[in-house]
């Protein structure tokens, strides 16, 4: 794409820089004419959109490569390298054409059989059972598969199913010796069936157990934020107010090998590929069919059991021809392609890109974008238009109007799409999560409970896009599979805006960083209460302590001071009621940190950078900042030691010394101290010294509670760490912290808390054991 940017003449670049939405059709036409005259553009489209001449394309099937991987997998299986064998079989399944045959058997069915045998050997019978069933759907007269499934059902204690499968295998087995062997298996099974293992709980698809309350939400317009959502009536805390399926969704590139391309959940060991290309991976046949990848049943398979019956959502269908562009173009451009295709199919017209603004009702951000970003959108819109022409509909007109609609769509995606996230808990690598729950030991407690939020997808939710942002949100967004759910985190009065966080929150970043992020990513200046009124968290989160040891005041750098000085300057058009929040920040007494610097009537600052906001004492901010930076090098080294599983030794000693230095320079509630305490807690857990780990974890939480508030979900994640360490020590006070975090997760996630954060179930199980 950079090459195309370089060939755009300056006169066109100036038009792009000065353009507005009304200029887009003519501007898109000019750029389209330019690119059509360039050989390098046609070469690019050929590489992205043309179907590969052979099966060896980037996303195409490749029978030869699949056979090579199958043989390598067989070798690894024989040598006992099961993990490598699994990788080989799974990759071979991804590349094998559905109609390919080898040694008289369907290649895909054979690969499923081989992987099923491997799973059985690895002690993963459910995965083995599913692979056997998949092989039989493709090749129902494959005796080895019936035999394998019979053996797996015997392992699972499914006596009747096992007898049925082995009997079918015996009837199909051509050799006399093979039939006798299966007869012996049946006799042995009959003698031992009374000792069969109880069946495990059947696997059920994840459902949403509660539904949005009978709350009538209203879309209103406010002077400062435009459209937004409110309720006419009071809403209790922890109420589910909205649930929505995406209009379109796409998996992010870095998750393509780890998460299902349809439901976005983490992939199991027995992944399923697309039948027609090698790009997507799915967690189940349900997701495979729902994704809409075309399922072509070869003539040789007519009459088999291979008859998918699920209704398809064809979001992958137009990408599924072995073409390269879905794998190469950015995720938001691929998402735009899915939106265009879905809208055209809904309208039943395939010649022009429809007016997507009318269909989606989303706000656009084109006029606010930088010239560089505008030009990028134009190039991607034209490239995507050509790709859709090749892959979706040859009737699709390639003109300035269609290209301009995609430009607008891309600008809408930039500010209206929502990142689909998953909570990642660092547990062991076992495939069987239930087995891990049963055998979990708190000897590695803190490491097992480390939690991070991982972006796995990007989606458009039409109704949810109407909810505005606040750095002090009163609703929380989370996901069950692809479904977005919104839940109130506090009591919300009737008429009060229902606002979620677009990313930054008070307690997470200071005000200047939140404002910069929102202006760069979403093109608006936030005037929520957290950004328009002085609050305690923003003063101390990155502040230094006073040089006067008897003073509890805070010292700020110049950037923070300038940002805080702007807070009282709220535009007159903004109504105070639009910033109504039920709670106030009372976690820190502001007078203890900024007593003389605030005019209580105007909430304005009178002290500059480097001066204490309480007593007015001055410090050399620059020199103290250098000391802090130097101290943090010790913590980085300690983190590297933990990551590489090296002995902490000297690095731990140096970090402990640097913690004292940080506490002598930074304010007591500076978030940097909390982060340093957390690193030390991890280090002590790593070496198995849980008492200091507990103390450092507590110290970190005490600071975070001042910044976020004691009931914020961020505290819940930290309490999970603390409770784990306390359980490792046999400390019964873990019960109190488990009760606290259970209440927080119930508020933020409702009945789905255990689905979102499975480690919570482990902690609650231990709580019950202690209480009993």
XYZ file of C-alpha atoms in Angstrom:
772
model
C 0.000 0.000 0.000
C 2.913 2.319 0.644
C 3.862 2.105 -3.040
C 0.401 3.295 -4.031
C 0.623 6.201 -1.590
C 3.871 7.302 -3.180
C 2.437 7.502 -6.709
C -0.457 9.764 -5.735
C 0.435 13.243 -7.103
C 0.597 16.216 -4.739
C -2.485 17.865 -6.245
C -4.577 14.812 -5.374
C -3.025 14.599 -1.923
C -4.047 18.206 -1.312
C -7.598 17.383 -2.384
C -7.597 14.463 0.049
C -6.266 16.683 2.852
C -8.972 19.318 2.327
C -11.797 16.902 1.552
C -15.074 16.464 3.403
C -17.747 13.809 3.081
C -19.541 15.670 0.299
C -16.340 15.612 -1.791
C -15.873 11.850 -1.607
C -17.584 10.645 -4.828
C -15.576 12.930 -7.126
C -12.358 12.441 -5.168
C -12.789 8.645 -5.183
C -13.389 8.765 -8.947
C -10.148 10.694 -9.495
C -8.135 8.255 -7.393
C -9.793 5.308 -9.115
C -8.836 6.643 -12.550
C -5.260 7.140 -11.353
C -4.916 3.583 -10.027
C -6.485 2.047 -13.132
C -3.644 3.526 -15.161
C -0.949 1.961 -12.962
C 0.446 -1.531 -13.763
C 1.520 -1.961 -10.133
C -2.092 -1.537 -8.991
C -3.323 -4.276 -11.324
C -0.484 -6.496 -10.124
C -1.546 -5.907 -6.520
C -5.185 -6.789 -7.255
C -4.069 -9.895 -9.111
C -2.053 -11.029 -6.097
C -4.844 -10.269 -3.613
C -8.023 -11.267 -5.423
C -7.256 -13.718 -8.214
C -7.815 -17.368 -7.370
C -4.507 -19.261 -7.263
C -3.655 -21.151 -10.423
C -2.588 -24.087 -8.298
C -3.572 -25.310 -4.873
C -0.356 -23.949 -3.427
C -1.726 -20.442 -2.813
C -1.502 -18.729 0.558
C -5.075 -19.631 1.543
C -5.802 -22.467 -0.891
C -5.890 -26.202 -0.288
C -2.739 -28.202 -1.049
C -3.034 -31.966 -1.250
C 0.707 -32.553 -1.608
C 1.556 -30.521 1.486
C -1.242 -32.257 3.414
C 0.172 -35.679 2.544
C 3.663 -34.621 3.613
C 2.320 -33.393 6.946
C 0.331 -36.602 7.393
C 3.471 -38.705 6.962
C 5.420 -36.455 9.334
C 2.604 -36.732 11.864
C 2.691 -40.522 11.589
C 6.434 -40.515 12.243
C 6.049 -38.267 15.287
C 3.226 -40.461 16.585
C 5.421 -43.553 16.279
C 8.353 -41.852 18.035
C 6.180 -40.620 20.908
C 6.333 -36.922 20.007
C 2.600 -36.453 20.462
C 2.522 -32.657 20.554
C 4.322 -32.408 17.218
C 2.143 -35.150 15.747
C -0.935 -33.152 16.766
C 0.401 -30.037 15.064
C 1.111 -31.985 11.875
C -2.298 -33.666 11.689
C -4.147 -30.417 12.414
C -2.207 -28.492 9.784
C -2.714 -31.314 7.290
C -6.472 -31.114 7.895
C -6.283 -27.413 7.166
C -4.664 -28.036 3.776
C -6.375 -31.239 2.624
C -9.065 -30.846 -0.092
C -12.350 -32.468 0.913
C -12.414 -34.628 -2.242
C -8.789 -35.824 -2.033
C -8.160 -39.575 -1.719
C -5.081 -41.514 -0.667
C -4.673 -45.303 -0.693
C -8.366 -45.622 -1.527
C -9.620 -43.598 1.433
C -10.789 -40.016 1.739
C -7.761 -38.026 2.921
C -9.702 -35.746 5.303
C -11.443 -38.730 6.923
C -8.077 -40.479 7.320
C -6.566 -37.416 8.952
C -9.458 -37.187 11.405
C -8.968 -40.889 12.193
C -5.245 -40.432 12.765
C -5.847 -37.452 15.035
C -8.582 -39.356 16.883
C -6.137 -42.200 17.551
C -3.615 -39.679 18.822
C -6.142 -38.033 21.129
C -7.099 -41.443 22.519
C -3.440 -42.160 23.174
C -3.045 -38.750 24.888
C -5.961 -39.397 27.225
C -8.351 -36.981 25.510
C -11.337 -39.234 24.740
C -13.924 -36.511 24.088
C -11.708 -34.914 21.432
C -11.098 -38.379 19.973
C -14.827 -39.119 19.891
C -15.588 -35.897 18.029
C -12.889 -36.545 15.425
C -14.216 -40.064 14.837
C -17.701 -38.688 14.262
C -16.340 -36.116 11.821
C -14.524 -38.831 9.869
C -17.710 -40.920 9.676
C -19.757 -38.019 8.372
C -17.342 -37.792 5.445
C -16.706 -41.515 4.974
C -19.406 -43.617 6.688
C -18.110 -46.942 5.373
C -14.648 -46.658 6.950
C -14.341 -49.668 9.320
C -11.239 -48.396 11.137
C -13.122 -45.271 12.188
C -16.061 -47.305 13.543
C -13.571 -49.468 15.431
C -11.759 -46.465 16.892
C -15.009 -44.800 17.946
C -16.104 -48.044 19.593
C -12.876 -48.148 21.601
C -13.262 -44.486 22.610
C -16.867 -45.007 23.680
C -15.690 -47.919 25.808
C -13.168 -45.625 27.474
C -15.938 -43.124 28.192
C -18.217 -45.833 29.601
C -20.708 -45.538 26.756
C -21.411 -49.280 26.669
C -24.312 -49.377 24.203
C -22.618 -46.945 21.822
C -19.392 -48.919 22.020
C -21.147 -52.225 21.207
C -22.928 -50.590 18.279
C -19.758 -49.071 16.799
C -17.692 -52.249 17.195
C -20.480 -54.330 15.665
C -20.624 -52.044 12.621
C -16.817 -52.224 12.370
C -16.953 -56.038 12.447
C -19.576 -56.159 9.695
C -17.507 -53.807 7.493
C -14.115 -55.358 8.217
C -13.042 -57.291 5.076
C -10.439 -59.570 6.706
C -11.248 -62.662 8.767
C -8.475 -61.853 11.228
C -9.838 -58.354 11.717
C -13.343 -59.680 12.377
C -12.029 -62.115 15.009
C -10.107 -59.360 16.767
C -13.234 -57.199 16.977
C -15.232 -60.191 18.275
C -12.692 -60.576 21.084
C -13.062 -56.870 21.838
C -16.848 -57.281 22.056
C -16.559 -60.300 24.358
C -14.183 -58.421 26.643
C -16.498 -55.417 26.652
C -19.477 -57.586 27.617
C -17.566 -59.062 30.578
C -16.574 -55.655 31.935
C -19.505 -53.409 31.062
C -20.813 -53.439 34.649
C -17.632 -51.629 35.704
C -18.034 -48.918 33.144
C -16.991 -45.364 33.989
C -19.890 -42.942 34.578
C -20.561 -40.720 31.619
C -19.164 -37.206 31.909
C -21.564 -34.305 31.810
C -22.627 -33.659 28.240
C -21.058 -30.667 26.605
C -23.531 -27.894 26.026
C -23.202 -24.774 23.996
C -22.773 -21.604 26.008
C -26.068 -19.846 26.510
C -26.998 -16.593 28.168
C -28.909 -17.620 31.303
C -30.393 -14.234 32.085
C -32.051 -11.800 29.733
C -32.095 -8.013 29.676
C -34.429 -6.581 32.269
C -37.672 -4.990 31.145
C -35.972 -1.615 30.843
C -37.021 0.772 28.124
C -33.957 2.573 26.873
C -34.236 5.808 24.965
C -31.907 7.429 22.453
C -31.549 11.124 23.254
C -29.396 13.982 21.990
C -27.191 16.064 24.280
C -25.251 19.254 23.427
C -21.873 17.776 24.293
C -22.063 14.143 23.174
C -24.757 14.027 20.522
C -26.750 10.823 20.590
C -26.738 8.764 23.753
C -28.787 6.231 25.688
C -30.811 6.824 28.865
C -33.574 5.111 30.783
C -36.684 6.926 31.877
C -36.743 4.947 35.112
C -34.273 4.001 37.832
C -32.115 0.952 37.118
C -30.774 -1.216 39.975
C -27.109 -2.132 40.190
C -26.013 -5.258 38.280
C -28.984 -5.124 35.874
C -28.455 -6.580 32.400
C -29.770 -3.771 30.199
C -28.733 -4.837 26.709
C -27.681 -7.932 24.741
C -26.846 -7.824 21.052
C -25.425 -9.994 18.296
C -22.918 -8.281 15.978
C -23.934 -6.923 12.601
C -20.501 -8.105 11.466
C -17.401 -9.399 13.232
C -13.887 -10.491 12.275
C -11.130 -12.208 14.212
C -7.915 -10.240 14.729
C -4.817 -11.483 12.954
C -2.806 -12.372 16.053
C -5.611 -14.702 17.244
C -6.129 -16.663 14.023
C -4.237 -19.696 15.335
C -5.594 -19.594 18.896
C -9.282 -18.646 18.684
C -12.315 -19.823 16.722
C -12.929 -17.643 13.669
C -16.686 -17.651 14.304
C -17.453 -17.611 18.053
C -14.015 -16.145 18.976
C -13.639 -18.561 21.881
C -10.308 -20.247 22.505
C -9.706 -23.166 20.151
C -9.740 -26.714 21.548
C -7.180 -29.311 20.545
C -9.507 -30.797 17.916
C -9.760 -27.756 15.660
C -11.825 -27.881 12.471
C -10.706 -26.086 9.292
C -12.794 -24.552 6.551
C -13.701 -27.048 3.819
C -12.789 -24.744 0.960
C -9.771 -22.720 2.104
C -6.969 -22.990 4.624
C -7.441 -19.711 6.521
C -10.098 -20.172 9.243
C -10.078 -22.564 12.173
C -13.224 -23.399 14.117
C -13.908 -24.916 17.511
C -16.814 -27.063 16.290
C -18.832 -28.041 13.250
C -21.546 -25.743 14.563
C -19.251 -22.745 14.143
C -17.825 -24.083 10.891
C -21.251 -24.167 9.265
C -22.510 -20.953 10.871
C -19.507 -19.105 9.476
C -20.911 -19.701 6.026
C -17.883 -21.225 4.374
C -19.248 -22.975 1.268
C -19.572 -26.719 1.729
C -19.280 -28.443 -1.642
C -20.202 -32.121 -1.478
C -18.267 -34.016 -4.163
C -20.163 -36.525 -6.304
C -18.174 -39.338 -4.713
C -19.715 -38.472 -1.355
C -23.364 -38.233 -2.445
C -25.532 -40.419 -0.245
C -23.227 -40.140 2.766
C -24.218 -38.721 6.140
C -22.408 -35.515 5.331
C -25.417 -33.180 5.427
C -24.910 -29.988 7.440
C -28.301 -28.687 8.499
C -27.478 -25.518 10.416
C -28.596 -22.219 8.984
C -25.563 -20.309 7.714
C -24.545 -16.745 8.336
C -22.415 -16.286 5.198
C -19.815 -13.963 6.670
C -16.878 -16.001 5.346
C -18.427 -17.196 2.074
C -17.110 -14.406 -0.164
C -13.610 -14.835 1.305
C -13.504 -18.569 0.823
C -12.028 -19.157 -2.634
C -8.347 -19.481 -1.852
C -7.851 -15.752 -2.455
C -5.249 -13.900 -0.422
C -6.860 -10.613 0.492
C -8.727 -11.809 3.645
C -5.393 -12.920 5.100
C -3.385 -9.854 4.045
C -5.606 -6.782 4.378
C -6.050 -5.194 7.838
C -8.804 -6.602 10.035
C -10.941 -3.451 9.843
C -10.868 -3.608 6.021
C -11.904 -7.283 6.069
C -14.671 -6.296 8.506
C -15.801 -3.598 6.080
C -15.992 -6.234 3.339
C -18.270 -8.360 5.526
C -20.526 -5.377 6.230
C -20.806 -4.536 2.522
C -21.606 -8.127 1.535
C -24.180 -8.600 4.295
C -25.926 -5.328 3.450
C -26.039 -6.114 -0.275
C -27.432 -9.594 0.369
C -30.077 -8.191 2.709
C -31.139 -5.672 0.078
C -30.920 -8.214 -2.739
C -28.956 -5.893 -5.024
C -25.411 -6.607 -6.140
C -24.479 -3.856 -8.584
C -23.638 -0.910 -6.317
C -22.474 -0.525 -2.745
C -25.582 0.772 -0.916
C -25.769 3.833 1.325
C -24.345 2.206 4.438
C -24.898 5.257 6.659
C -28.657 4.846 6.227
C -28.454 1.119 6.907
C -26.182 1.220 9.934
C -27.036 4.605 11.416
C -23.446 5.145 12.565
C -21.569 8.412 12.875
C -18.573 8.938 10.582
C -15.219 10.434 11.438
C -13.757 11.162 7.991
C -13.600 14.958 8.256
C -11.679 14.753 11.554
C -9.007 12.373 10.310
C -5.446 13.273 9.409
C -4.505 13.586 5.708
C -2.418 10.431 5.982
C -5.356 8.464 7.399
C -7.746 9.834 4.791
C -5.487 8.746 1.929
C -5.099 5.317 3.514
C -8.880 4.913 3.666
C -9.229 5.852 -0.002
C -6.624 3.330 -1.098
C -8.096 0.516 0.988
C -11.636 1.297 -0.204
C -10.624 0.968 -3.869
C -8.608 -2.200 -3.214
C -11.502 -3.746 -1.266
C -13.954 -2.811 -4.009
C -11.867 -4.686 -6.585
C -11.482 -7.678 -4.245
C -15.242 -7.888 -3.708
C -15.785 -7.587 -7.457
C -13.566 -10.639 -7.972
C -14.641 -12.708 -4.950
C -18.288 -11.800 -4.339
C -20.113 -10.345 -7.335
C -18.804 -9.663 -10.805
C -21.855 -7.399 -11.207
C -20.513 -5.019 -8.573
C -19.833 -1.654 -10.198
C -16.388 -0.185 -9.736
C -16.956 3.541 -9.567
C -16.427 6.583 -7.360
C -19.813 6.294 -5.651
C -19.208 2.742 -4.469
C -15.660 3.533 -3.380
C -16.839 6.603 -1.453
C -19.394 4.506 0.457
C -16.603 2.168 1.578
C -14.475 5.176 2.632
C -17.333 6.345 4.853
C -17.793 2.815 6.205
C -14.108 2.523 7.108
C -14.282 5.852 8.936
C -17.359 4.591 10.799
C -15.594 1.390 11.774
C -12.674 3.382 13.179
C -14.896 5.056 15.798
C -17.857 2.679 16.183
C -16.387 -0.814 16.156
C -15.974 -2.583 19.468
C -13.062 -4.809 20.415
C -14.280 -8.271 21.417
C -12.190 -9.364 24.396
C -11.540 -12.508 26.393
C -10.202 -12.847 29.908
C -6.976 -14.806 29.785
C -5.964 -16.622 32.968
C -2.474 -18.068 33.182
C -3.128 -21.699 34.088
C -1.251 -24.787 33.028
C -1.363 -25.953 29.426
C -3.694 -28.903 29.869
C -6.396 -29.206 27.269
C -8.914 -30.474 29.825
C -9.951 -27.486 31.902
C -12.298 -29.536 34.102
C -9.446 -31.903 34.947
C -7.297 -28.903 35.861
C -10.031 -27.641 38.215
C -10.101 -30.980 40.004
C -6.328 -31.323 40.371
C -5.371 -27.689 40.931
C -2.710 -27.082 43.560
C -2.187 -23.665 45.114
C 1.573 -24.248 45.185
C 1.789 -21.958 42.115
C -1.136 -19.879 43.218
C -0.387 -16.339 42.161
C 0.949 -17.274 38.745
C -2.167 -19.301 38.047
C -4.448 -16.390 38.829
C -2.724 -13.724 36.753
C -5.394 -12.184 34.548
C -5.204 -10.111 31.403
C -7.788 -8.901 28.922
C -6.990 -10.033 25.372
C -8.478 -8.494 22.231
C -9.572 -11.297 19.927
C -11.985 -9.675 17.471
C -13.429 -6.486 16.041
C -17.177 -6.086 15.600
C -19.959 -3.665 14.766
C -22.968 -3.590 17.088
C -25.569 -1.188 15.711
C -27.506 -0.465 18.914
C -24.528 -0.606 21.275
C -22.763 2.080 19.221
C -25.307 4.565 20.609
C -23.915 4.275 24.147
C -21.504 7.111 24.875
C -18.192 7.076 26.688
C -17.356 8.124 30.215
C -14.096 7.767 32.117
C -16.366 7.079 35.117
C -18.722 4.590 33.422
C -21.889 3.261 34.996
C -22.259 0.259 32.671
C -19.844 -2.548 31.869
C -19.481 -4.362 28.535
C -18.523 -8.026 28.241
C -18.972 -10.909 25.819
C -20.384 -14.422 25.735
C -19.087 -15.838 22.469
C -19.975 -13.064 19.959
C -22.826 -11.639 22.013
C -22.240 -8.232 23.605
C -23.829 -7.710 27.018
C -24.122 -4.459 28.966
C -24.695 -4.454 32.731
C -25.034 -1.572 35.182
C -22.236 -1.368 37.745
C -24.128 0.972 40.076
C -27.629 2.265 40.706
C -28.537 4.550 37.792
C -31.223 7.185 38.249
C -33.878 7.680 35.601
C -32.694 10.190 32.994
C -29.036 9.649 33.807
C -26.897 8.820 30.747
C -25.920 5.165 30.425
C -22.233 5.348 29.564
C -19.511 2.772 29.132
C -15.762 3.157 28.795
C -14.218 3.147 25.325
C -10.936 2.117 26.931
C -9.486 4.541 29.481
C -10.972 5.020 32.940
C -10.224 7.094 36.013
C -7.724 5.070 38.033
C -6.281 3.410 34.944
C -4.612 6.446 33.339
C -4.298 10.074 34.348
C -6.497 12.662 32.675
C -3.999 13.890 30.088
C -3.386 10.358 28.803
C -7.104 9.595 28.657
C -7.803 12.782 26.713
C -4.977 12.129 24.267
C -6.135 8.564 23.634
C -9.758 9.574 23.031
C -8.817 12.434 20.730
C -6.433 10.255 18.692
C -8.673 7.188 18.469
C -12.208 8.600 18.582
C -11.755 12.265 17.599
C -13.548 13.879 20.535
C -12.590 15.827 23.639
C -14.034 14.053 26.661
C -16.033 16.234 29.065
C -17.230 13.489 31.389
C -17.094 14.237 35.075
C -13.714 12.546 35.420
C -12.268 14.864 32.773
C -14.130 18.087 33.619
C -13.790 18.176 37.413
C -10.702 17.873 39.580
C -10.608 14.454 41.209
C -8.251 12.875 43.682
C -7.225 9.923 41.513
C -5.941 12.095 38.660
C -3.882 14.181 41.093
C -1.996 11.306 42.710
C -1.838 8.583 40.027
C 1.466 9.872 38.624
C 2.335 12.432 41.309
C 5.454 12.820 43.439
C 5.474 13.221 47.198
C 6.341 16.510 48.899
C 9.958 17.099 49.925
C 8.607 18.045 53.355
C 8.422 14.694 55.193
C 5.533 15.925 57.341
C 3.396 16.936 54.338
C 1.023 14.544 52.532
C 0.683 16.823 49.486
C 1.324 15.869 45.880
C 3.675 17.397 43.286
C 2.778 17.242 39.595
C 4.760 17.711 36.413
C 3.987 20.501 33.969
C 1.845 18.410 31.580
C -0.418 17.162 34.359
C -0.747 20.645 35.885
C -1.747 22.150 32.530
C -4.326 19.423 31.985
C -5.841 19.879 35.446
C -6.027 23.631 34.919
C -8.252 23.045 31.887
C -10.832 21.040 33.816
C -12.906 23.969 35.108
C -13.167 25.391 31.565
C -16.203 23.370 30.543
C -17.944 24.780 27.426
C -21.112 26.667 28.263
C -23.131 24.437 25.934
C -22.523 21.441 28.191
C -25.243 20.804 30.714
C -24.240 19.764 34.200
C -27.015 17.192 34.173
C -25.396 15.392 31.255
C -22.500 14.525 33.575
C -24.635 13.333 36.460
C -22.988 10.434 38.241
C -24.510 8.598 41.155
C -21.280 8.178 43.117
C -18.525 10.616 43.995
C -14.820 9.991 44.290
C -14.285 9.864 48.042
C -11.589 7.236 48.188
C -8.914 9.862 48.903
C -9.414 13.024 50.935
C -8.482 15.656 48.365
C -7.601 18.156 51.104
C -4.790 15.868 52.248
C -3.053 16.111 48.883
C -4.063 19.520 47.493
C -5.335 21.717 50.296
C -4.003 25.217 49.492
C -3.883 24.805 45.722
C -7.620 24.601 45.172
C -10.056 27.487 45.204
C -13.101 25.655 46.512
C -15.534 27.890 44.635
C -13.878 27.617 41.231
C -11.919 24.344 41.574
C -8.976 25.980 39.814
C -5.252 25.526 40.324
C -2.952 28.238 41.684
C 0.309 26.267 41.951
C 2.547 25.294 39.046
C 4.743 22.353 38.167
C 7.177 21.189 40.844
C 5.294 22.828 43.708
C 3.467 20.890 46.407
C -0.272 21.334 46.032
C -0.682 21.388 49.811
C 2.196 23.327 51.385
C 3.780 24.937 48.312
C 7.257 23.418 48.792
C 9.328 23.125 45.623
C 11.361 20.176 44.326
C 13.533 19.596 41.275
C 11.102 17.468 39.317
C 13.525 16.614 36.526
C 16.239 15.176 38.778
C 13.730 13.140 40.788
C 12.253 11.781 37.561
C 15.696 10.494 36.559
C 15.998 8.665 39.882
C 12.618 7.035 39.326
C 13.574 5.964 35.815
C 16.801 4.434 37.116
C 14.948 2.570 39.856
C 12.582 1.054 37.320
C 15.441 -0.627 35.470
C 15.749 -2.991 38.458
C 12.091 -3.948 38.166
C 12.407 -4.537 34.419
C 15.325 -6.885 35.059
C 13.291 -8.715 37.693
C 10.394 -9.090 35.268
C 12.764 -10.499 32.652
C 14.044 -13.021 35.201
C 10.520 -14.188 35.974
C 9.599 -14.403 32.283
C 12.693 -16.458 31.474
C 12.260 -18.545 34.653
C 15.714 -17.648 35.872
C 16.586 -17.420 39.542
C 15.660 -13.972 40.833
C 18.538 -13.677 43.354
C 20.353 -10.372 42.919
C 17.571 -8.893 40.785
C 15.077 -9.391 43.612
C 17.390 -7.735 46.118
C 17.954 -4.781 43.784
C 14.205 -4.405 43.200
C 13.491 -4.368 46.941
C 16.033 -1.595 47.378
C 14.516 0.328 44.472
C 11.044 -0.009 45.993
C 12.290 1.980 48.986
C 13.628 4.623 46.617
C 10.316 4.841 44.750
C 8.403 5.225 47.999
C 10.684 8.103 49.015
C 10.084 9.980 45.736
C 6.617 9.065 44.475
C 3.370 9.923 46.188
C 2.035 7.143 48.405
C -0.863 6.579 45.980
C 1.211 6.745 42.784
C 0.243 3.836 40.546
C 3.896 3.119 39.824
C 4.339 1.940 43.412
C 1.363 -0.406 43.025
C 2.929 -1.856 39.880
C 6.270 -2.291 41.628
C 4.615 -4.058 44.577
C 2.793 -6.366 42.150
C 6.060 -7.313 40.410
C 7.613 -8.156 43.758
C 4.577 -10.259 44.702
C 5.013 -12.262 41.485
C 8.740 -12.675 42.130
C 8.214 -14.020 45.644
C 5.525 -16.397 44.363
C 7.958 -17.540 41.701
C 10.500 -18.590 44.344
C 7.775 -20.056 46.596
C 8.056 -17.484 49.410
C 4.358 -16.692 49.872
C 4.385 -14.559 53.020
C 6.221 -11.572 51.485
C 4.242 -12.224 48.286
C 1.032 -11.732 50.264
C 2.319 -8.540 51.881
C 3.384 -6.980 48.569
C 0.106 -7.986 46.914
C -1.855 -6.333 49.750
C 0.235 -3.159 49.434
C -0.505 -2.997 45.713
C -4.245 -3.441 46.253
C -4.369 -0.718 48.912
C -3.083 1.803 46.377
C -5.341 0.598 43.557
C -8.388 0.876 45.804
C -7.579 4.572 46.281
C -7.299 5.102 42.519
C -10.202 3.001 41.217
C -12.434 2.738 44.252
C -12.839 -0.370 46.415
C -15.557 -2.033 44.290
C -14.135 -1.648 40.781
C -13.654 -4.855 38.780
C -9.921 -4.102 38.514
C -9.749 -4.684 42.269
C -11.549 -7.991 41.791
C -8.789 -9.250 39.503
C -6.172 -8.288 42.082
C -8.153 -9.917 44.906
C -8.043 -13.169 42.925
C -4.256 -13.032 43.136
C -4.300 -12.234 46.851
C -6.794 -14.986 47.657
C -4.655 -17.499 45.737
C -1.595 -16.601 47.778
C -3.563 -16.743 51.018
C -4.859 -20.206 50.112
C -1.309 -21.348 49.414
C -0.423 -20.211 52.952
C -3.512 -21.799 54.500
C -4.672 -18.321 55.472
C -8.413 -18.463 56.226
C -8.818 -14.730 55.582
C -8.868 -15.768 51.918
C -12.595 -16.432 52.460
C -13.233 -12.709 53.010
C -11.425 -11.752 49.806
C -13.128 -14.494 47.787
C -16.480 -13.191 49.025
C -15.491 -9.680 47.930
C -14.368 -10.668 44.457
C -17.414 -12.919 43.973
C -19.656 -9.944 44.706
C -17.695 -7.754 42.259
C -17.841 -10.343 39.489
C -21.553 -10.829 40.100
C -22.077 -7.074 39.692
C -20.014 -6.793 36.513
C -20.767 -10.157 34.867
C -23.913 -11.499 36.533
C -24.565 -15.260 36.249
C -21.916 -15.532 33.509
C -19.061 -14.693 35.907
C -17.822 -18.288 36.058
C -17.895 -18.556 32.254
C -15.974 -15.329 31.762
C -13.475 -16.013 34.546
C -13.279 -19.798 35.196
C -10.667 -19.338 37.909
C -13.447 -17.837 40.052
C -14.984 -21.327 40.259
C -11.706 -22.689 41.631
C -11.589 -20.026 44.344
C -15.247 -20.515 45.290
C -14.667 -24.263 45.540
C -11.787 -23.657 47.954
C -13.913 -21.221 49.938
C -16.575 -23.888 50.393
C -13.957 -26.393 51.509
C -12.598 -23.999 54.154
C -16.062 -23.101 55.460
C -17.014 -26.780 55.779
